[in-house]
Amino acid sequence: IGEKIPPVELYPEDTPTKPLNAQELFKGKKGVLFAVVGAFTPGCSQAHIPEYLNNYEKFKEEGYDMICCLAVNDPFVMSAWADKLKTKGKIKMLADPQGKFTKAMKMDLDCTKLLGNVRSKRYALVIEDSVIKSVNTEPDHTGLACLLCIRNFRSAQSAGAT
């Protein structure tokens, strides 16, 4: 918290052959970046992505400029996943093919037995002008950390409403 996100190149689903710098992506913007173990994994496809899609308008109302999903996958897989879940225009799907961003964040998770390589832990960041403002990390690999950002967001909205 309080540090800039790593200046690592990530690959967006809409231009998979043109990487962009993570710090540049969030420069002058407020956003959420949540990381998942992998594209097309059941929990992420059935719970995490739909929750962010369902709360998209609420995030916009609260002044968030973007919501990004990151996975240690190739950009073509992330593009296909974005198409399948209809995230375009709402959630920017970012590929971290070699896990450089993930490792720089110290969020790498050894999934070689099941998924064949090192992947990302599940976590969510609130980022303002490329600076990390909050981190929600999944301590037990249950799949809930991606949703903690939304739950905390809802709690803050409820507290503000009273």
Short mmCIF file of C-alpha atoms in Angstrom, two decimals:
data_model
loop_
_atom_site.label_atom_id
_atom_site.label_comp_id
_atom_site.label_asym_id
_atom_site.label_seq_id
_atom_site.Cartn_x
_atom_site.Cartn_y
_atom_site.Cartn_z
CA ILE A 1 0.00 0.00 0.00
CA GLY A 2 1.34 3.39 -0.96
CA GLU A 3 3.72 2.07 -3.61
CA LYS A 4 3.34 2.29 -7.37
CA ILE A 5 2.30 -0.82 -9.22
CA PRO A 6 5.14 -2.53 -11.09
CA PRO A 7 6.02 -0.95 -14.47
CA VAL A 8 5.57 -4.29 -16.22
CA GLU A 9 4.14 -4.85 -19.68
CA LEU A 10 0.73 -6.52 -19.78
CA TYR A 11 -1.33 -7.53 -22.79
CA PRO A 12 -4.94 -6.32 -23.10
CA GLU A 13 -7.56 -8.50 -24.73
CA ASP A 14 -8.41 -5.93 -27.37
CA THR A 15 -4.84 -5.63 -28.73
CA PRO A 16 -3.08 -8.86 -27.79
CA THR A 17 0.01 -8.08 -29.86
CA LYS A 18 0.55 -4.60 -28.34
CA PRO A 19 1.66 -4.65 -24.71
CA LEU A 20 1.03 -1.76 -22.39
CA ASN A 21 2.84 -0.63 -19.26
CA ALA A 22 0.81 -1.27 -16.10
CA GLN A 23 1.81 2.06 -14.55
CA GLU A 24 0.81 3.91 -17.71
CA LEU A 25 -2.54 2.13 -17.79
CA PHE A 26 -3.47 3.50 -14.35
CA LYS A 27 -1.79 6.89 -14.72
CA GLY A 28 -4.30 9.57 -13.68
CA LYS A 29 -7.01 6.95 -13.16
CA LYS A 30 -8.79 5.21 -10.30
CA GLY A 31 -9.37 1.52 -10.79
CA VAL A 32 -9.62 -1.98 -9.48
CA LEU A 33 -7.29 -4.72 -10.62
CA PHE A 34 -8.22 -8.21 -9.54
CA ALA A 35 -6.12 -11.26 -10.29
CA VAL A 36 -7.33 -14.79 -10.82
CA VAL A 37 -5.58 -18.14 -11.03
CA GLY A 38 -6.52 -18.62 -14.65
CA ALA A 39 -8.89 -17.87 -17.48
CA PHE A 40 -11.81 -20.27 -17.86
CA THR A 41 -11.39 -21.67 -14.34
CA PRO A 42 -14.86 -22.47 -12.94
CA GLY A 43 -14.88 -20.20 -9.87
CA CYS A 44 -13.54 -17.22 -11.77
CA SER A 45 -15.89 -17.72 -14.70
CA GLN A 46 -19.01 -18.43 -12.63
CA ALA A 47 -18.52 -16.11 -9.63
CA HIS A 48 -15.72 -13.56 -9.82
CA ILE A 49 -16.21 -12.08 -13.28
CA PRO A 50 -20.04 -12.01 -13.03
CA GLU A 51 -19.87 -10.17 -9.69
CA TYR A 52 -17.67 -7.46 -11.18
CA LEU A 53 -19.93 -7.23 -14.24
CA ASN A 54 -23.00 -6.94 -11.99
CA ASN A 55 -21.36 -4.15 -9.99
CA TYR A 56 -19.87 -2.27 -12.94
CA GLU A 57 -22.31 0.67 -12.78
CA LYS A 58 -21.81 1.01 -9.02
CA PHE A 59 -18.04 1.24 -9.48
CA LYS A 60 -18.54 3.90 -12.17
CA GLU A 61 -20.87 5.87 -9.87
CA GLU A 62 -18.17 5.83 -7.18
CA GLY A 63 -15.63 7.34 -9.56
CA TYR A 64 -13.73 4.26 -10.71
CA ASP A 65 -12.40 4.67 -14.24
CA MET A 66 -11.71 1.01 -14.89
CA ILE A 67 -11.93 -2.54 -13.69
CA CYS A 68 -9.18 -4.91 -14.80
CA CYS A 69 -8.82 -8.66 -14.48
CA LEU A 70 -5.31 -10.12 -14.63
CA ALA A 71 -4.26 -13.73 -15.14
CA VAL A 72 -1.05 -15.56 -15.97
CA ASN A 73 -2.31 -16.62 -19.37
CA ASP A 74 -1.53 -15.65 -22.93
CA PRO A 75 -3.38 -12.68 -24.45
CA PHE A 76 -5.30 -14.82 -26.93
CA VAL A 77 -6.78 -16.93 -24.13
CA MET A 78 -7.72 -13.75 -22.24
CA SER A 79 -9.37 -12.40 -25.40
CA ALA A 80 -11.39 -15.60 -25.88
CA TRP A 81 -12.41 -15.51 -22.21
CA ALA A 82 -13.49 -11.86 -22.55
CA ASP A 83 -15.62 -12.81 -25.57
CA LYS A 84 -17.17 -15.77 -23.74
CA LEU A 85 -18.09 -13.70 -20.66
CA LYS A 86 -18.98 -10.54 -22.59
CA THR A 87 -16.66 -8.31 -20.53
CA LYS A 88 -15.67 -5.90 -23.30
CA GLY A 89 -16.32 -2.29 -22.40
CA LYS A 90 -16.64 -3.14 -18.72
CA ILE A 91 -13.71 -5.26 -17.56
CA LYS A 92 -10.31 -4.96 -19.23
CA MET A 93 -8.84 -8.47 -19.38
CA LEU A 94 -5.05 -8.36 -18.97
CA ALA A 95 -2.63 -11.17 -19.75
CA ASP A 96 0.58 -11.54 -17.74
CA PRO A 97 2.06 -14.32 -19.92
CA GLN A 98 5.36 -14.82 -18.09
CA GLY A 99 3.98 -13.81 -14.70
CA LYS A 100 6.29 -10.80 -14.46
CA PHE A 101 3.67 -8.52 -12.89
CA THR A 102 2.52 -11.34 -10.63
CA LYS A 103 6.05 -12.07 -9.43
CA ALA A 104 6.82 -8.36 -8.94
CA MET A 105 3.73 -8.17 -6.71
CA LYS A 106 4.93 -11.30 -4.85
CA MET A 107 1.61 -12.96 -5.68
CA ASP A 108 2.91 -15.99 -7.58
CA LEU A 109 1.35 -19.36 -6.76
CA ASP A 110 2.82 -22.73 -7.75
CA CYS A 111 0.10 -24.47 -9.75
CA THR A 112 2.40 -26.75 -11.73
CA LYS A 113 0.63 -29.96 -10.67
CA LEU A 114 -2.82 -28.87 -11.80
CA LEU A 115 -2.33 -26.04 -14.30
CA GLY A 116 1.21 -26.70 -15.53
CA ASN A 117 2.97 -23.55 -14.37
CA VAL A 118 3.17 -20.77 -11.82
CA ARG A 119 -0.02 -18.70 -11.69
CA SER A 120 -1.31 -15.77 -9.67
CA LYS A 121 -2.86 -15.87 -6.25
CA ARG A 122 -6.31 -14.35 -6.13
CA TYR A 123 -6.22 -10.75 -4.96
CA ALA A 124 -7.74 -7.36 -5.64
CA LEU A 125 -6.08 -3.93 -5.65
CA VAL A 126 -7.60 -0.49 -5.55
CA ILE A 127 -5.26 1.76 -7.54
CA GLU A 128 -5.24 5.54 -7.87
CA ASP A 129 -2.83 7.21 -10.28
CA SER A 130 -0.75 4.00 -10.38
CA VAL A 131 -0.44 3.90 -6.56
CA ILE A 132 -1.83 0.95 -4.60
CA LYS A 133 -4.43 2.21 -2.12
CA SER A 134 -5.68 -1.13 -0.79
CA VAL A 135 -4.95 -4.83 -1.16
CA ASN A 136 -7.32 -7.73 -0.54
CA THR A 137 -5.41 -11.00 -0.63
CA GLU A 138 -6.83 -14.47 -0.45
CA PRO A 139 -5.09 -16.18 2.46
CA ASP A 140 -6.42 -19.68 1.92
CA HIS A 141 -6.99 -20.10 -1.84
CA THR A 142 -10.78 -20.38 -1.44
CA GLY A 143 -11.52 -17.98 -4.26
CA LEU A 144 -12.99 -15.22 -2.11
CA ALA A 145 -10.33 -12.49 -2.35
CA CYS A 146 -11.50 -11.39 -5.78
CA LEU A 147 -14.88 -10.70 -4.23
CA LEU A 148 -13.56 -9.01 -1.07
CA CYS A 149 -13.09 -5.79 -2.96
CA ILE A 150 -16.78 -5.85 -3.93
CA ARG A 151 -17.89 -6.82 -0.42
CA ASN A 152 -15.78 -4.04 1.10
CA PHE A 153 -17.16 -1.68 -1.54
CA ARG A 154 -20.72 -2.62 -0.58
CA SER A 155 -19.91 -2.20 3.14
CA ALA A 156 -18.53 1.29 2.49
CA GLN A 157 -21.66 2.18 0.51
CA SER A 158 -23.90 0.92 3.35
CA ALA A 159 -21.90 2.85 5.95
CA GLY A 160 -22.21 6.01 3.86
CA ALA A 161 -25.95 5.53 3.53
CA THR A 162 -26.64 5.44 7.26
#
